[in-house]
PDB file of C-alpha atoms in Angstrom:
ATOM      1  CA  MET A   1      83.724  99.502  80.875  1.00 59.00           C
ATOM      2  CA  SER A   2      82.307 102.968  80.375  1.00 80.00           C
ATOM      3  CA  PHE A   3      83.101 105.650  82.942  1.00 91.00           C
ATOM      4  CA  GLN A   4      81.237 108.870  83.663  1.00 91.00           C
ATOM      5  CA  VAL A   5      83.498 111.943  83.770  1.00 94.00           C
ATOM      6  CA  TYR A   6      82.142 115.287  84.903  1.00 93.00           C
ATOM      7  CA  ILE A   7      83.768 118.555  83.840  1.00 94.00           C
ATOM      8  CA  ALA A   8      82.920 121.511  86.074  1.00 92.00           C
ATOM      9  CA  ASP A   9      82.942 124.200  83.371  1.00 89.00           C
ATOM     10  CA  LYS A  10      81.885 123.920  79.720  1.00 88.00           C
ATOM     11  CA  ARG A  11      84.779 126.061  78.541  1.00 88.00           C
ATOM     12  CA  TYR A  12      87.042 123.028  78.720  1.00 92.00           C
ATOM     13  CA  PRO A  13      88.967 122.810  75.405  1.00 94.00           C
ATOM     14  CA  ALA A  14      87.974 120.322  72.713  1.00 94.00           C
ATOM     15  CA  VAL A  15      91.507 118.882  72.508  1.00 95.00           C
ATOM     16  CA  GLY A  16      91.124 117.406  75.991  1.00 95.00           C
ATOM     17  CA  LEU A  17      87.522 116.409  75.444  1.00 94.00           C
ATOM     18  CA  ASP A  18      88.480 114.400  72.362  1.00 94.00           C
ATOM     19  CA  LEU A  19      90.849 112.300  74.462  1.00 94.00           C
ATOM     20  CA  LEU A  20      88.205 111.629  77.099  1.00 94.00           C
ATOM     21  CA  ARG A  21      85.395 110.745  74.715  1.00 92.00           C
ATOM     22  CA  LYS A  22      87.319 107.860  73.206  1.00 90.00           C
ATOM     23  CA  THR A  23      86.751 105.774  76.332  1.00 88.00           C
ATOM     24  CA  THR A  24      84.434 107.691  78.679  1.00 91.00           C
ATOM     25  CA  GLN A  25      81.104 109.460  78.814  1.00 90.00           C
ATOM     26  CA  THR A  26      81.510 113.141  79.621  1.00 90.00           C
ATOM     27  CA  THR A  27      79.084 115.634  81.120  1.00 88.00           C
ATOM     28  CA  PHE A  28      79.588 119.380  81.428  1.00 86.00           C
ATOM     29  CA  LEU A  29      78.142 121.042  84.507  1.00 83.00           C
ATOM     30  CA  THR A  30      78.031 124.806  83.903  1.00 75.00           C
ATOM     31  CA  TYR A  31      79.158 127.686  81.740  1.00 64.00           C
ATOM     32  CA  LEU A  32      79.399 130.137  84.602  1.00 61.00           C
ATOM     33  CA  GLU A  33      82.589 129.969  86.596  1.00 58.00           C
ATOM     34  CA  TYR A  34      81.628 132.437  89.298  1.00 61.00           C
ATOM     35  CA  GLY A  35      78.562 133.012  91.414  1.00 63.00           C
ATOM     36  CA  GLU A  36      76.165 130.977  93.516  1.00 68.00           C
ATOM     37  CA  ASP A  37      74.045 129.934  90.532  1.00 80.00           C
ATOM     38  CA  SER A  38      76.882 128.024  88.920  1.00 84.00           C
ATOM     39  CA  LEU A  39      77.862 126.381  92.214  1.00 86.00           C
ATOM     40  CA  LYS A  40      74.270 125.302  92.752  1.00 87.00           C
ATOM     41  CA  GLU A  41      74.184 123.787  89.264  1.00 86.00           C
ATOM     42  CA  ILE A  42      77.371 121.859  89.985  1.00 89.00           C
ATOM     43  CA  LYS A  43      75.941 120.450  93.221  1.00 90.00           C
ATOM     44  CA  ASN A  44      72.694 119.465  91.539  1.00 88.00           C
ATOM     45  CA  ASN A  45      74.336 117.604  88.677  1.00 87.00           C
ATOM     46  CA  ILE A  46      77.588 116.148  89.977  1.00 89.00           C
ATOM     47  CA  LYS A  47      76.175 113.024  91.601  1.00 86.00           C
ATOM     48  CA  GLY A  48      77.571 109.674  90.615  1.00 83.00           C
ATOM     49  CA  CYS A  49      80.723 110.376  88.628  1.00 89.00           C
ATOM     50  CA  ASP A  50      83.817 108.230  88.258  1.00 92.00           C
ATOM     51  CA  GLY A  51      86.162 111.045  87.258  1.00 94.00           C
ATOM     52  CA  LEU A  52      86.032 114.786  87.937  1.00 95.00           C
ATOM     53  CA  ILE A  53      87.844 117.588  86.119  1.00 96.00           C
ATOM     54  CA  TRP A  54      87.754 120.624  88.404  1.00 95.00           C
ATOM     55  CA  ASN A  55      88.325 123.517  85.985  1.00 92.00           C
ATOM     56  CA  THR A  56      86.688 126.170  88.138  1.00 89.00           C
ATOM     57  CA  HIS A  57      87.717 128.561  90.910  1.00 84.00           C
ATOM     58  CA  HIS A  58      84.910 127.324  93.164  1.00 89.00           C
ATOM     59  CA  PRO A  59      86.289 125.527  96.237  1.00 92.00           C
ATOM     60  CA  LEU A  60      86.201 121.740  95.999  1.00 94.00           C
ATOM     61  CA  THR A  61      84.771 120.900  99.417  1.00 94.00           C
ATOM     62  CA  ALA A  62      83.758 117.837 101.412  1.00 92.00           C
ATOM     63  CA  GLU A  63      80.124 118.489 100.451  1.00 92.00           C
ATOM     64  CA  ILE A  64      80.885 118.378  96.730  1.00 92.00           C
ATOM     65  CA  LEU A  65      83.104 115.311  97.112  1.00 92.00           C
ATOM     66  CA  ASP A  66      80.300 113.518  98.934  1.00 88.00           C
ATOM     67  CA  LEU A  67      77.827 114.432  96.200  1.00 89.00           C
ATOM     68  CA  ALA A  68      80.184 113.327  93.447  1.00 87.00           C
ATOM     69  CA  GLY A  69      80.911 109.994  95.126  1.00 73.00           C
ATOM     70  CA  LYS A  70      77.302 109.020  95.736  1.00 53.00           C
ATOM     71  CA  ILE A  71      77.036 107.221  99.080  1.00 43.00           C
ATOM     72  CA  LEU A  72      80.662 107.651 100.016  1.00 45.00           C
ATOM     73  CA  LEU A  73      81.150 104.954 102.655  1.00 49.00           C
ATOM     74  CA  LEU A  74      79.192 102.264 100.828  1.00 44.00           C
ATOM     75  CA  CYS A  75      79.934 103.161  97.216  1.00 45.00           C
ATOM     76  CA  PRO A  76      83.013 105.336  96.735  1.00 61.00           C
ATOM     77  CA  GLN A  77      82.350 105.808  93.035  1.00 83.00           C
ATOM     78  CA  LEU A  78      84.598 108.833  92.487  1.00 90.00           C
ATOM     79  CA  LYS A  79      87.944 107.335  91.465  1.00 92.00           C
ATOM     80  CA  VAL A  80      90.062 110.284  90.320  1.00 95.00           C
ATOM     81  CA  ILE A  81      90.122 114.095  90.227  1.00 96.00           C
ATOM     82  CA  SER A  82      92.237 116.433  88.134  1.00 97.00           C
ATOM     83  CA  SER A  83      92.500 120.195  88.331  1.00 95.00           C
ATOM     84  CA  THR A  84      93.377 122.151  85.203  1.00 93.00           C
ATOM     85  CA  SER A  85      95.294 124.674  87.301  1.00 87.00           C
ATOM     86  CA  THR A  86      98.897 124.675  88.458  1.00 82.00           C
ATOM     87  CA  GLY A  87      97.789 125.600  91.980  1.00 80.00           C
ATOM     88  CA  PHE A  88      95.392 123.739  94.226  1.00 84.00           C
ATOM     89  CA  ASP A  89      94.672 126.053  97.162  1.00 84.00           C
ATOM     90  CA  HIS A  90      90.989 125.959  96.111  1.00 89.00           C
ATOM     91  CA  ILE A  91      90.836 122.190  96.756  1.00 94.00           C
ATOM     92  CA  ASP A  92      90.423 120.705 100.231  1.00 94.00           C
ATOM     93  CA  LEU A  93      93.418 118.366 100.088  1.00 94.00           C
ATOM     94  CA  GLY A  94      92.650 116.871 103.487  1.00 93.00           C
ATOM     95  CA  GLU A  95      89.185 115.768 102.390  1.00 93.00           C
ATOM     96  CA  VAL A  96      90.483 114.359  99.109  1.00 93.00           C
ATOM     97  CA  LYS A  97      93.239 112.450 100.891  1.00 92.00           C
ATOM     98  CA  LYS A  98      90.835 111.130 103.537  1.00 90.00           C
ATOM     99  CA  ARG A  99      88.753 109.585 100.776  1.00 89.00           C
ATOM    100  CA  GLY A 100      91.792 108.032  99.106  1.00 91.00           C
ATOM    101  CA  ILE A 101      91.074 109.711  95.764  1.00 93.00           C
ATOM    102  CA  PRO A 102      94.055 110.405  93.472  1.00 95.00           C
ATOM    103  CA  LEU A 103      94.314 114.098  92.572  1.00 96.00           C
ATOM    104  CA  GLY A 104      96.276 115.464  89.612  1.00 96.00           C
ATOM    105  CA  TYR A 105      97.129 118.953  88.413  1.00 94.00           C
ATOM    106  CA  ALA A 106      98.759 120.788  85.495  1.00 89.00           C
ATOM    107  CA  ARG A 107     102.323 120.937  86.780  1.00 85.00           C
ATOM    108  CA  LEU A 108     104.882 123.253  85.113  1.00 79.00           C
ATOM    109  CA  VAL A 109     102.555 124.367  82.303  1.00 85.00           C
ATOM    110  CA  LEU A 110     102.493 128.069  83.101  1.00 85.00           C
ATOM    111  CA  ASN A 111     106.133 128.740  83.955  1.00 91.00           C
ATOM    112  CA  ASN A 112     107.132 130.718  80.874  1.00 93.00           C
ATOM    113  CA  SER A 113     103.915 132.652  80.309  1.00 95.00           C
ATOM    114  CA  VAL A 114     103.598 133.688  83.970  1.00 96.00           C
ATOM    115  CA  ALA A 115     107.262 134.723  84.016  1.00 97.00           C
ATOM    116  CA  ASP A 116     106.611 136.865  80.931  1.00 97.00           C
ATOM    117  CA  VAL A 117     103.766 138.625  82.729  1.00 98.00           C
ATOM    118  CA  ALA A 118     105.949 139.132  85.819  1.00 98.00           C
ATOM    119  CA  VAL A 119     108.484 141.057  83.742  1.00 98.00           C
ATOM    120  CA  GLY A 120     105.674 142.990  82.067  1.00 98.00           C
ATOM    121  CA  LEU A 121     104.229 143.986  85.449  1.00 98.00           C
ATOM    122  CA  MET A 122     107.667 145.062  86.668  1.00 98.00           C
ATOM    123  CA  ILE A 123     108.058 147.383  83.715  1.00 98.00           C
ATOM    124  CA  ALA A 124     104.461 148.642  83.767  1.00 98.00           C
ATOM    125  CA  ALA A 125     104.488 149.461  87.474  1.00 98.00           C
ATOM    126  CA  ALA A 126     108.032 150.831  87.668  1.00 98.00           C
ATOM    127  CA  ARG A 127     107.680 152.991  84.556  1.00 97.00           C
ATOM    128  CA  ARG A 128     104.237 154.300  85.559  1.00 96.00           C
ATOM    129  CA  PHE A 129     102.316 152.956  82.576  1.00 96.00           C
ATOM    130  CA  LYS A 130      98.951 153.370  84.288  1.00 96.00           C
ATOM    131  CA  GLU A 131      99.497 157.078  84.929  1.00 93.00           C
ATOM    132  CA  GLY A 132     100.831 157.558  81.422  1.00 92.00           C
ATOM    133  CA  VAL A 133      97.830 155.894  79.784  1.00 93.00           C
ATOM    134  CA  ILE A 134      95.383 157.845  81.959  1.00 91.00           C
ATOM    135  CA  ASN A 135      97.054 161.155  81.107  1.00 90.00           C
ATOM    136  CA  THR A 136      97.268 160.330  77.412  1.00 90.00           C
ATOM    137  CA  GLU A 137      93.645 159.222  77.091  1.00 92.00           C
ATOM    138  CA  SER A 138      92.350 162.157  79.145  1.00 92.00           C
ATOM    139  CA  GLY A 139      94.247 164.720  77.081  1.00 92.00           C
ATOM    140  CA  ASN A 140      96.568 165.667  79.957  1.00 87.00           C
ATOM    141  CA  TRP A 141      99.828 164.648  78.293  1.00 87.00           C
ATOM    142  CA  GLU A 142     102.402 166.974  79.809  1.00 81.00           C
ATOM    143  CA  LEU A 143     105.578 167.872  77.948  1.00 81.00           C
ATOM    144  CA  GLY A 144     108.876 167.051  79.615  1.00 76.00           C
ATOM    145  CA  ALA A 145     109.865 163.874  81.412  1.00 69.00           C
ATOM    146  CA  GLN A 146     110.013 165.165  84.975  1.00 73.00           C
ATOM    147  CA  TRP A 147     106.449 164.277  85.946  1.00 74.00           C
ATOM    148  CA  ARG A 148     106.719 160.657  84.781  1.00 82.00           C
ATOM    149  CA  LEU A 149     110.069 159.534  86.180  1.00 93.00           C
ATOM    150  CA  GLY A 150     110.149 155.832  86.973  1.00 96.00           C
ATOM    151  CA  GLN A 151     112.518 153.175  88.280  1.00 96.00           C
ATOM    152  CA  ASP A 152     115.156 151.261  86.302  1.00 97.00           C
ATOM    153  CA  ILE A 153     115.566 147.494  86.248  1.00 98.00           C
ATOM    154  CA  THR A 154     119.191 147.799  85.105  1.00 98.00           C
ATOM    155  CA  GLY A 155     121.475 147.883  88.135  1.00 98.00           C
ATOM    156  CA  SER A 156     118.670 146.957  90.527  1.00 98.00           C
ATOM    157  CA  THR A 157     118.351 144.263  93.182  1.00 98.00           C
ATOM    158  CA  VAL A 158     115.519 141.818  92.470  1.00 98.00           C
ATOM    159  CA  GLY A 159     114.153 139.706  95.313  1.00 98.00           C
ATOM    160  CA  ILE A 160     112.021 136.661  94.560  1.00 98.00           C
ATOM    161  CA  VAL A 161     109.870 135.098  97.245  1.00 98.00           C
ATOM    162  CA  GLY A 162     109.760 131.460  96.167  1.00 96.00           C
ATOM    163  CA  LEU A 163     112.426 130.333  93.717  1.00 96.00           C
ATOM    164  CA  GLY A 164     110.378 127.537  92.195  1.00 94.00           C
ATOM    165  CA  SER A 165     110.027 126.857  88.489  1.00 93.00           C
ATOM    166  CA  ILE A 166     108.241 130.167  87.841  1.00 95.00           C
ATOM    167  CA  GLY A 167     110.674 132.164  89.959  1.00 97.00           C
ATOM    168  CA  GLN A 168     113.575 130.588  88.095  1.00 97.00           C
ATOM    169  CA  ALA A 169     111.975 131.451  84.755  1.00 97.00           C
ATOM    170  CA  VAL A 170     111.672 135.070  85.905  1.00 98.00           C
ATOM    171  CA  VAL A 171     115.382 135.182  86.774  1.00 98.00           C
ATOM    172  CA  ARG A 172     116.351 133.768  83.376  1.00 98.00           C
ATOM    173  CA  ARG A 173     114.357 136.478  81.639  1.00 98.00           C
ATOM    174  CA  LEU A 174     115.803 139.262  83.763  1.00 98.00           C
ATOM    175  CA  LYS A 175     119.390 138.272  83.015  1.00 96.00           C
ATOM    176  CA  GLY A 176     119.140 140.376  79.852  1.00 95.00           C
ATOM    177  CA  PHE A 177     118.187 143.459  81.884  1.00 97.00           C
ATOM    178  CA  ASP A 178     121.592 143.689  83.598  1.00 97.00           C
ATOM    179  CA  VAL A 179     120.181 143.257  87.085  1.00 98.00           C
ATOM    180  CA  ALA A 180     122.919 143.868  89.672  1.00 98.00           C
ATOM    181  CA  LYS A 181     121.858 141.246  92.209  1.00 98.00           C
ATOM    182  CA  PHE A 182     119.237 138.518  92.615  1.00 98.00           C
ATOM    183  CA  LEU A 183     118.003 137.416  96.048  1.00 98.00           C
ATOM    184  CA  TYR A 184     115.511 134.756  97.048  1.00 98.00           C
ATOM    185  CA  CYS A 185     113.913 133.406 100.200  1.00 97.00           C
ATOM    186  CA  GLY A 186     112.144 130.137 100.809  1.00 92.00           C
ATOM    187  CA  ARG A 187     111.803 127.191 103.149  1.00 90.00           C
ATOM    188  CA  ARG A 188     114.799 125.355 101.700  1.00 91.00           C
ATOM    189  CA  GLU A 189     117.842 125.771  99.524  1.00 94.00           C
ATOM    190  CA  LYS A 190     117.280 125.564  95.779  1.00 95.00           C
ATOM    191  CA  PRO A 191     120.106 123.760  93.936  1.00 94.00           C
ATOM    192  CA  GLU A 192     119.335 125.817  90.814  1.00 96.00           C
ATOM    193  CA  ALA A 193     120.101 129.052  92.676  1.00 97.00           C
ATOM    194  CA  LYS A 194     123.868 128.719  92.329  1.00 96.00           C
ATOM    195  CA  THR A 195     123.679 128.209  88.568  1.00 96.00           C
ATOM    196  CA  LEU A 196     121.331 131.170  88.221  1.00 97.00           C
ATOM    197  CA  GLY A 197     123.422 133.382  90.475  1.00 97.00           C
ATOM    198  CA  VAL A 198     120.719 133.918  93.094  1.00 98.00           C
ATOM    199  CA  GLN A 199     121.595 134.364  96.769  1.00 98.00           C
ATOM    200  CA  ARG A 200     119.401 132.922  99.524  1.00 98.00           C
ATOM    201  CA  VAL A 201     118.587 135.368 102.322  1.00 98.00           C
ATOM    202  CA  SER A 202     115.908 135.837 104.967  1.00 98.00           C
ATOM    203  CA  LEU A 203     112.612 137.456 104.029  1.00 98.00           C
ATOM    204  CA  GLU A 204     113.555 140.469 106.128  1.00 98.00           C
ATOM    205  CA  GLN A 205     116.847 140.984 104.267  1.00 98.00           C
ATOM    206  CA  LEU A 206     115.173 140.461 100.910  1.00 98.00           C
ATOM    207  CA  LEU A 207     112.546 143.107 101.623  1.00 98.00           C
ATOM    208  CA  ALA A 208     115.080 145.583 102.969  1.00 98.00           C
ATOM    209  CA  GLU A 209     117.499 145.310 100.035  1.00 98.00           C
ATOM    210  CA  SER A 210     115.277 144.681  96.998  1.00 98.00           C
ATOM    211  CA  ASP A 211     114.238 147.292  94.471  1.00 98.00           C
ATOM    212  CA  TYR A 212     111.756 144.772  93.089  1.00 98.00           C
ATOM    213  CA  VAL A 213     109.970 142.190  95.232  1.00 98.00           C
ATOM    214  CA  ILE A 214     108.353 139.419  93.204  1.00 98.00           C
ATOM    215  CA  LEU A 215     105.902 137.026  94.877  1.00 98.00           C
ATOM    216  CA  ALA A 216     106.096 133.606  93.210  1.00 97.00           C
ATOM    217  CA  CYS A 217     105.337 131.226  96.072  1.00 95.00           C
ATOM    218  CA  PRO A 218     102.270 129.060  96.804  1.00 91.00           C
ATOM    219  CA  LEU A 219      99.499 130.298  99.081  1.00 92.00           C
ATOM    220  CA  THR A 220      99.628 128.301 102.319  1.00 91.00           C
ATOM    221  CA  ASP A 221      98.816 128.934 105.965  1.00 92.00           C
ATOM    222  CA  GLU A 222     102.443 129.968 106.352  1.00 94.00           C
ATOM    223  CA  THR A 223     102.480 132.437 103.448  1.00 96.00           C
ATOM    224  CA  LYS A 224      98.990 133.918 103.830  1.00 97.00           C
ATOM    225  CA  GLU A 225      99.295 137.733 104.009  1.00 98.00           C
ATOM    226  CA  LEU A 226     103.072 137.425 103.953  1.00 98.00           C
ATOM    227  CA  ILE A 227     103.086 141.003 102.706  1.00 98.00           C
ATOM    228  CA  ASN A 228     101.328 142.944 105.441  1.00 98.00           C
ATOM    229  CA  ALA A 229     101.534 146.213 107.357  1.00 98.00           C
ATOM    230  CA  ASN A 230     104.703 145.102 109.142  1.00 98.00           C
ATOM    231  CA  THR A 231     106.571 143.635 106.175  1.00 98.00           C
ATOM    232  CA  LEU A 232     105.681 146.583 103.957  1.00 98.00           C
ATOM    233  CA  LYS A 233     107.525 148.815 106.432  1.00 98.00           C
ATOM    234  CA  MET A 234     110.688 146.809 105.705  1.00 98.00           C
ATOM    235  CA  MET A 235     110.650 147.694 102.006  1.00 98.00           C
ATOM    236  CA  LYS A 236     112.406 150.586 100.329  1.00 98.00           C
ATOM    237  CA  LYS A 237     110.375 153.686  99.542  1.00 98.00           C
ATOM    238  CA  THR A 238     111.455 153.177  95.917  1.00 98.00           C
ATOM    239  CA  ALA A 239     110.492 149.477  95.859  1.00 98.00           C
ATOM    240  CA  VAL A 240     108.070 147.878  93.401  1.00 98.00           C
ATOM    241  CA  LEU A 241     105.961 144.896  94.522  1.00 98.00           C
ATOM    242  CA  VAL A 242     104.899 142.345  91.893  1.00 98.00           C
ATOM    243  CA  ASN A 243     102.453 139.527  92.669  1.00 98.00           C
ATOM    244  CA  ILE A 244     102.021 136.736  90.115  1.00 97.00           C
ATOM    245  CA  ALA A 245     101.073 134.001  92.578  1.00 96.00           C
ATOM    246  CA  ARG A 246      97.914 134.385  94.681  1.00 95.00           C
ATOM    247  CA  GLY A 247      96.080 137.437  95.990  1.00 96.00           C
ATOM    248  CA  GLY A 248      95.995 135.992  99.500  1.00 96.00           C
ATOM    249  CA  LEU A 249      99.748 136.485  99.857  1.00 98.00           C
ATOM    250  CA  VAL A 250      99.099 140.204 100.334  1.00 98.00           C
ATOM    251  CA  GLU A 251      97.140 142.023 103.012  1.00 98.00           C
ATOM    252  CA  GLN A 252      95.426 144.218 100.452  1.00 98.00           C
ATOM    253  CA  ASP A 253      94.267 146.994 102.776  1.00 98.00           C
ATOM    254  CA  ALA A 254      97.809 147.397 104.071  1.00 98.00           C
ATOM    255  CA  LEU A 255      99.166 147.528 100.520  1.00 98.00           C
ATOM    256  CA  TYR A 256      96.577 150.157  99.610  1.00 98.00           C
ATOM    257  CA  GLU A 257      97.704 152.379 102.478  1.00 98.00           C
ATOM    258  CA  ALA A 258     101.398 151.911 101.660  1.00 98.00           C
ATOM    259  CA  LEU A 259     100.842 152.844  98.010  1.00 98.00           C
ATOM    260  CA  LYS A 260      98.512 155.738  98.797  1.00 98.00           C
ATOM    261  CA  GLU A 261     101.033 157.218 101.223  1.00 98.00           C
ATOM    262  CA  ASN A 262     103.935 156.527  98.820  1.00 97.00           C
ATOM    263  CA  ARG A 263     105.710 154.347 101.370  1.00 98.00           C
ATOM    264  CA  ILE A 264     106.585 152.070  98.439  1.00 98.00           C
ATOM    265  CA  PHE A 265     106.842 153.263  94.857  1.00 98.00           C
ATOM    266  CA  ALA A 266     104.379 151.024  93.001  1.00 98.00           C
ATOM    267  CA  ALA A 267     102.794 147.600  92.651  1.00 98.00           C
ATOM    268  CA  GLY A 268     102.008 145.352  89.705  1.00 98.00           C
ATOM    269  CA  LEU A 269      99.359 142.742  90.513  1.00 98.00           C
ATOM    270  CA  ASP A 270      98.075 139.925  88.329  1.00 98.00           C
ATOM    271  CA  VAL A 271      96.249 138.425  91.311  1.00 97.00           C
ATOM    272  CA  VAL A 272      94.054 140.166  93.867  1.00 98.00           C
ATOM    273  CA  THR A 273      91.411 139.461  96.505  1.00 96.00           C
ATOM    274  CA  PRO A 274      88.641 138.904  95.627  1.00 93.00           C
ATOM    275  CA  GLU A 275      88.633 137.749  92.017  1.00 90.00           C
ATOM    276  CA  PRO A 276      86.996 139.218  90.034  1.00 89.00           C
ATOM    277  CA  ILE A 277      87.644 142.442  91.900  1.00 95.00           C
ATOM    278  CA  PRO A 278      84.772 144.979  91.929  1.00 95.00           C
ATOM    279  CA  LYS A 279      85.323 147.872  89.528  1.00 95.00           C
ATOM    280  CA  ASP A 280      84.947 150.381  92.372  1.00 97.00           C
ATOM    281  CA  HIS A 281      87.472 148.663  94.658  1.00 97.00           C
ATOM    282  CA  LYS A 282      89.719 151.244  96.249  1.00 98.00           C
ATOM    283  CA  ILE A 283      92.971 149.640  95.124  1.00 98.00           C
ATOM    284  CA  LEU A 284      91.976 150.207  91.486  1.00 98.00           C
ATOM    285  CA  SER A 285      91.819 153.950  92.142  1.00 97.00           C
ATOM    286  CA  LEU A 286      95.540 154.193  92.839  1.00 98.00           C
ATOM    287  CA  PRO A 287      97.655 155.600  90.000  1.00 95.00           C
ATOM    288  CA  ASN A 288     100.678 153.612  91.216  1.00 97.00           C
ATOM    289  CA  CYS A 289      98.963 150.213  91.253  1.00 98.00           C
ATOM    290  CA  PHE A 290      98.839 148.385  87.903  1.00 98.00           C
ATOM    291  CA  VAL A 291      96.342 145.500  88.017  1.00 98.00           C
ATOM    292  CA  THR A 292      95.693 142.800  85.407  1.00 98.00           C
ATOM    293  CA  PRO A 293      92.883 140.188  85.641  1.00 96.00           C
ATOM    294  CA  HIS A 294      94.836 137.014  86.551  1.00 94.00           C
ATOM    295  CA  MET A 295      96.028 136.523  82.993  1.00 94.00           C
ATOM    296  CA  GLY A 296      99.527 135.183  83.629  1.00 93.00           C
ATOM    297  CA  GLY A 297      98.772 131.808  82.094  1.00 90.00           C
ATOM    298  CA  ALA A 298      96.224 132.987  79.551  1.00 90.00           C
ATOM    299  CA  THR A 299      97.607 131.733  76.253  1.00 93.00           C
ATOM    300  CA  MET A 300      95.974 129.342  73.799  1.00 93.00           C
ATOM    301  CA  SER A 301      98.891 126.939  74.074  1.00 93.00           C
ATOM    302  CA  ASN A 302      98.614 126.791  77.871  1.00 92.00           C
ATOM    303  CA  LEU A 303      94.860 126.294  77.784  1.00 92.00           C
ATOM    304  CA  ASN A 304      95.135 123.298  75.476  1.00 95.00           C
ATOM    305  CA  THR A 305      98.101 121.793  77.310  1.00 94.00           C
ATOM    306  CA  LYS A 306      96.290 121.974  80.653  1.00 94.00           C
ATOM    307  CA  ALA A 307      93.245 120.298  79.142  1.00 95.00           C
ATOM    308  CA  ILE A 308      95.350 117.451  77.739  1.00 96.00           C
ATOM    309  CA  ILE A 309      97.144 116.912  81.059  1.00 96.00           C
ATOM    310  CA  ALA A 310      93.852 116.852  82.968  1.00 96.00           C
ATOM    311  CA  ALA A 311      92.377 114.339  80.517  1.00 96.00           C
ATOM    312  CA  LYS A 312      95.431 112.086  80.769  1.00 96.00           C
ATOM    313  CA  ASN A 313      95.348 112.291  84.566  1.00 97.00           C
ATOM    314  CA  ILE A 314      91.706 111.205  84.545  1.00 96.00           C
ATOM    315  CA  LEU A 315      92.228 108.332  82.096  1.00 96.00           C
ATOM    316  CA  LEU A 316      95.213 107.012  84.042  1.00 96.00           C
ATOM    317  CA  GLY A 317      93.308 107.239  87.322  1.00 95.00           C
ATOM    318  CA  LEU A 318      90.317 105.368  85.917  1.00 94.00           C
ATOM    319  CA  GLU A 319      92.681 102.571  84.910  1.00 94.00           C
ATOM    320  CA  GLY A 320      94.179 102.495  88.392  1.00 93.00           C
ATOM    321  CA  LYS A 321      97.549 103.752  87.116  1.00 96.00           C
ATOM    322  CA  PRO A 322      99.767 106.550  88.539  1.00 96.00           C
ATOM    323  CA  LEU A 323      98.731 110.005  87.396  1.00 97.00           C
ATOM    324  CA  LEU A 324     100.856 112.076  85.039  1.00 94.00           C
ATOM    325  CA  TYR A 325     101.247 114.875  87.596  1.00 93.00           C
ATOM    326  CA  PRO A 326      99.889 113.816  91.001  1.00 94.00           C
ATOM    327  CA  VAL A 327      99.209 116.018  94.012  1.00 93.00           C
ATOM    328  CA  ILE A 328      97.954 113.076  96.064  1.00 83.00           C
TER     329      ILE A 328
END
């Protein structure tokens, strides 16, 4: 039996497409990942699919699920969905679950590459790379080191909010930097923490004691704007905030004010709100805020691996088998 699989964005890698085309018909929906035009194209062309690969940052809503599944109550044609991302806060899990549709994702793929970027952001923000590049390129390179003094990682206390697989990978990398103490906070104890030498504390203690605060937790109702005007006041004036998770974890206006007034030393952000962020956004004007365009997982190896996992999730779901990495 031939199945129809829709892929939300045409930039899906050929290595995954080759797997799908052996047993299914595949249809791409759009090239454009952002903007109302691409979302309109998706809605106009998604009707009547058996499998859906959601490789876009557009929210997957009840409306789109209804369109994809034809007449939902009488003909629930949509049998399986897979995201190519490691997160799924852009998918309405309640609506997917209500329809009884298996949902897969690309679990564990990005751990190492995102951890690499976390360390890079720590160094870039703490050592004032943005200011240095601006001064160098503008011809204002000043002699002497006094104007560009930064913060050391050696001997520091590093606090990680969310000691999941990415947080653990960050700790392993930082072991070579002679960090004095690692702290973490989270909803439950992590058995790996003891082996890694990481102490569990409250969020309040972590913020008060850490020289570096690394956000590596999922975005949920509980963690939304976890870093806000109140929690920023708990941090050291010399602290560096690093966000490699989701922009929504941070109340961005509050962070802007804290950085502008030098109430914390610096921030390194690979995720912001919104994405893409406008070029004239005020947070980009700060010399002590180093921002990269959500590139933590952007390696060729990761891209291909995510495509393969998504394809395998879809093929297993179409056969009525358990998914490789299920969310639901």
